[in-house]
Coordinates of C-alpha atoms in Angstrom, one line a residue:
Chain U
D23 CA -4.8 145.9 28.2
V24 CA -5.6 142.8 27.3
K25 CA -8.7 141.6 29.7
V26 CA -11.4 138.2 30.4
T27 CA -14.3 139.8 32.3
Q28 CA -16.6 137.4 34.2
S29 CA -20.0 138.8 34.7
S30 CA -21.0 138.2 38.8
R31 CA -17.4 137.6 41.6
Y32 CA -19.8 136.5 43.5
L33 CA -22.8 134.7 43.5
V34 CA -25.0 133.1 46.0
K35 CA -28.3 130.8 44.3
R36 CA -30.8 128.3 45.2
T37 CA -31.4 124.7 44.3
G38 CA -33.3 124.1 41.0
E39 CA -32.5 127.8 40.0
K40 CA -30.9 128.0 36.2
V41 CA -27.9 130.5 36.5
F42 CA -26.0 132.3 34.1
L43 CA -22.5 132.8 34.1
E44 CA -21.8 135.0 31.4
C45 CA -17.6 135.6 30.4
V46 CA -16.2 138.1 27.4
Q47 CA -12.9 139.0 26.2
D48 CA -11.9 141.9 24.2
M49 CA -9.0 140.0 22.3
D50 CA -10.5 138.4 19.5
H51 CA -9.7 135.3 20.9
E52 CA -11.2 132.1 18.7
N53 CA -11.0 129.8 22.2
M54 CA -12.8 130.3 25.0
F55 CA -13.2 127.3 28.2
W56 CA -15.1 127.1 31.3
Y57 CA -13.2 125.9 34.1
R58 CA -14.7 124.6 37.7
Q59 CA -12.3 124.7 40.7
D60 CA -12.2 122.4 43.2
P61 CA -10.2 122.0 46.5
G62 CA -7.3 118.7 45.9
L63 CA -8.7 118.5 42.2
G64 CA -7.8 121.7 40.9
L65 CA -9.2 122.7 37.4
R66 CA -11.4 120.5 35.9
L67 CA -12.5 121.9 32.0
I68 CA -16.1 122.1 31.6
Y69 CA -17.0 122.9 28.0
F70 CA -15.2 124.9 25.6
S71 CA -15.7 126.3 22.1
Y72 CA -13.6 127.1 18.9
D73 CA -15.6 129.1 17.2
V74 CA -19.0 130.8 16.9
K75 CA -21.7 128.6 17.6
M76 CA -19.6 125.8 17.9
K77 CA -19.2 123.6 21.3
E78 CA -17.7 121.1 22.8
K79 CA -17.7 118.7 26.0
G80 CA -14.5 118.6 28.3
D81 CA -14.8 116.5 31.5
I82 CA -17.3 117.1 33.5
P83 CA -20.0 118.6 31.0
E84 CA -23.1 116.7 33.3
G85 CA -25.7 119.6 35.1
Y86 CA -23.9 122.5 32.6
S87 CA -24.7 123.6 29.2
V88 CA -22.8 126.9 27.2
S89 CA -23.6 129.2 24.5
R90 CA -21.8 131.2 22.4
E91 CA -23.4 133.4 20.6
K92 CA -21.1 136.0 19.7
K93 CA -17.2 135.4 19.0
E94 CA -17.0 137.7 22.3
R95 CA -18.8 136.1 24.8
F96 CA -19.0 132.5 26.5
S97 CA -22.1 131.6 28.6
L98 CA -21.8 128.9 31.0
I99 CA -25.4 128.0 31.9
L100 CA -27.0 126.1 34.9
E101 CA -30.2 124.5 34.3
S102 CA -31.2 123.4 37.7
A103 CA -28.3 124.3 40.0
S104 CA -27.7 121.9 43.1
T105 CA -25.6 121.8 45.7
N106 CA -23.0 120.1 44.0
Q107 CA -22.3 122.7 41.7
T108 CA -20.8 125.2 44.5
S109 CA -17.8 125.9 43.3
M110 CA -16.1 128.4 41.4
Y111 CA -15.6 128.8 38.1
L112 CA -13.2 130.2 35.6
C113 CA -13.5 131.6 32.6
A114 CA -10.6 131.6 30.3
S115 CA -9.8 132.5 26.8
S116 CA -6.7 132.2 23.9
L117 CA -5.8 132.4 20.0
S118 CA -6.1 129.2 17.6
G119 CA -4.0 127.7 15.8
T120 CA -0.3 127.2 16.8
I121 CA 0.7 126.2 20.5
S122 CA 2.4 129.1 22.4
G123 CA 3.0 130.3 26.0
N124 CA 1.5 133.8 26.9
T125 CA -1.8 133.5 24.8
I126 CA -3.9 132.0 27.2
Y127 CA -5.6 134.5 29.6
F128 CA -8.3 134.3 32.3
G129 CA -11.3 135.8 34.2
E130 CA -11.0 136.5 38.2
G131 CA -13.2 133.9 38.9
S132 CA -17.3 133.5 40.1
W133 CA -17.7 132.4 43.4
L134 CA -21.0 130.4 43.3
T135 CA -23.0 129.0 46.1
V136 CA -25.7 127.3 46.1
V137 CA -28.0 126.8 49.1
Chain C
A4 CA -7.7 109.5 31.9
Q5 CA -5.9 111.9 34.3
K6 CA -3.4 113.5 31.8
I7 CA -1.4 115.5 34.0
T8 CA -0.2 114.9 37.5
Q9 CA 0.6 116.8 40.4
T10 CA 1.6 114.1 43.5
Q11 CA 2.7 117.2 46.1
P12 CA -0.2 118.6 48.0
G13 CA 1.3 120.8 49.8
M14 CA 5.1 121.6 50.4
F15 CA 6.7 124.0 52.7
V16 CA 9.9 126.4 51.7
Q17 CA 12.9 128.1 54.0
E18 CA 12.9 131.9 52.5
K19 CA 15.4 132.0 50.2
E20 CA 16.0 128.4 49.3
A21 CA 15.0 126.2 46.2
V22 CA 11.4 124.1 45.8
T23 CA 10.7 122.3 42.9
L24 CA 7.0 120.8 42.5
D25 CA 6.5 118.4 40.8
C26 CA 4.3 117.8 37.3
T27 CA 4.3 114.3 35.2
Y28 CA 2.1 114.2 32.2
D29 CA 0.7 111.9 29.6
T30 CA -0.3 112.3 25.6
S31 CA 0.2 110.7 22.4
D32 CA 0.1 113.9 20.7
P33 CA 3.9 115.4 20.0
S34 CA 2.7 118.6 19.6
Y35 CA 1.8 120.1 23.2
G36 CA 2.7 122.9 25.5
L37 CA 3.4 122.8 29.4
F38 CA 1.8 125.6 31.4
W39 CA 2.4 126.6 35.1
Y40 CA 0.3 129.2 37.1
K41 CA 0.7 130.0 40.2
Q42 CA -2.8 131.1 42.0
P43 CA -2.6 133.4 45.2
S44 CA -5.5 133.5 47.6
S45 CA -7.0 136.4 45.8
G46 CA -8.2 133.3 43.0
E47 CA -6.5 135.0 40.4
M48 CA -4.3 132.5 37.7
I49 CA -1.0 133.8 37.2
F50 CA 1.1 132.8 33.9
L51 CA 4.8 131.7 35.7
I52 CA 6.1 129.9 32.4
Y53 CA 5.9 127.7 29.0
Q54 CA 7.6 124.7 27.4
G55 CA 7.0 123.5 24.1
S56 CA 7.0 119.8 23.4
Y57 CA 9.7 120.9 20.5
D58 CA 12.0 123.1 22.5
Q59 CA 15.1 121.9 23.3
Q60 CA 16.2 124.2 25.8
N61 CA 14.4 124.3 29.4
A62 CA 12.4 127.5 29.7
T63 CA 13.4 129.9 32.5
E64 CA 12.2 133.2 33.4
G65 CA 13.6 135.2 36.7
R66 CA 13.5 132.7 39.5
Y67 CA 11.7 130.3 37.9
S68 CA 12.6 127.5 35.5
L69 CA 11.2 124.4 34.1
N70 CA 13.1 121.0 34.7
F71 CA 11.8 119.1 31.3
Q72 CA 12.5 115.6 30.9
K73 CA 10.6 114.2 27.5
A74 CA 11.0 111.0 28.0
R75 CA 9.9 110.9 31.2
K76 CA 6.9 113.3 30.8
S77 CA 8.0 115.5 34.0
A78 CA 8.4 119.1 33.3
N79 CA 8.7 120.2 37.2
L80 CA 9.3 124.0 37.9
V81 CA 11.5 125.1 40.3
I82 CA 11.6 128.5 42.3
S83 CA 14.9 129.8 43.3
A84 CA 15.3 132.4 46.3
S85 CA 12.2 131.7 47.0
Q86 CA 10.0 134.8 48.9
L87 CA 7.3 134.7 50.9
G88 CA 5.3 136.4 48.5
D89 CA 5.5 132.5 46.9
S90 CA 2.9 130.8 49.0
A91 CA 0.4 130.5 46.8
M92 CA -1.7 127.2 44.9
Y93 CA 0.7 126.2 42.0
F94 CA -0.5 123.8 39.0
C95 CA 1.2 122.5 35.9
A96 CA -1.1 122.0 32.8
M97 CA -1.1 120.6 28.8
R98 CA -2.5 121.8 26.1
E99 CA -2.7 119.6 22.9
G100 CA -2.5 120.5 19.6
G101 CA -5.6 120.9 17.1
Q102 CA -8.7 122.2 17.5
G103 CA -9.6 123.7 20.0
G104 CA -6.1 123.4 22.3
K105 CA -8.0 123.0 24.9
L106 CA -5.9 123.2 28.2
I107 CA -5.7 120.6 31.0
F108 CA -4.5 120.6 34.5
G109 CA -3.0 118.9 37.2
Q110 CA -4.9 119.0 40.9
G111 CA -2.6 121.6 41.9
T112 CA 0.3 122.2 44.9
E113 CA 0.0 124.4 47.6
L114 CA 3.6 126.1 48.7
S115 CA 3.9 128.1 51.9
V116 CA 7.4 130.0 52.6
K117 CA 8.4 130.1 56.3
P118 CA 10.7 133.0 57.1

């Protein structure tokens, strides 16, 4: 059974803390994505990666960084958490190459609260 | 620039009736894919249906069909015979060709099915 696993389902962190959100996929996918989801704004792309050690900024990269040292793992880092980063974070992965329908898989989401 | 637009923040439908959720998109890439996802209150993203830009026929998956009007750049989701379990957030998304194939989402439509 294919799987995208996000390390933490619920987190509460303090302002200024460094936060790591981990995502692991077991499908040997080239592409991995981090989104944040906020009411009324849908899912917004933070960063994505199409290969190991490769990363590209999405629409809202400010305040975030990412790391992809291994193909199966894509980490989202909040260097200094702020209250406006309280949100739900979703990781996804997909094959590269030809666009096709159901080859994009999502994790269950991580609910982050920054106090 | 916003590439996926869902203009209906919330919709109501009577059980057993059909409902159409609107989605318009913008891209200059001739190769792209359009997706619809369902997100229940649990947060998981459930893939519903896919339409490729070169597909000649509208996609159908059970009670879901996609009304693809390429010239108008619209990809509306039609749910027939609504069920109470269809109550959820629905997201339209687009994936362009090229490296990475990032998936861009609309703002979402919250569908409520009334008994």
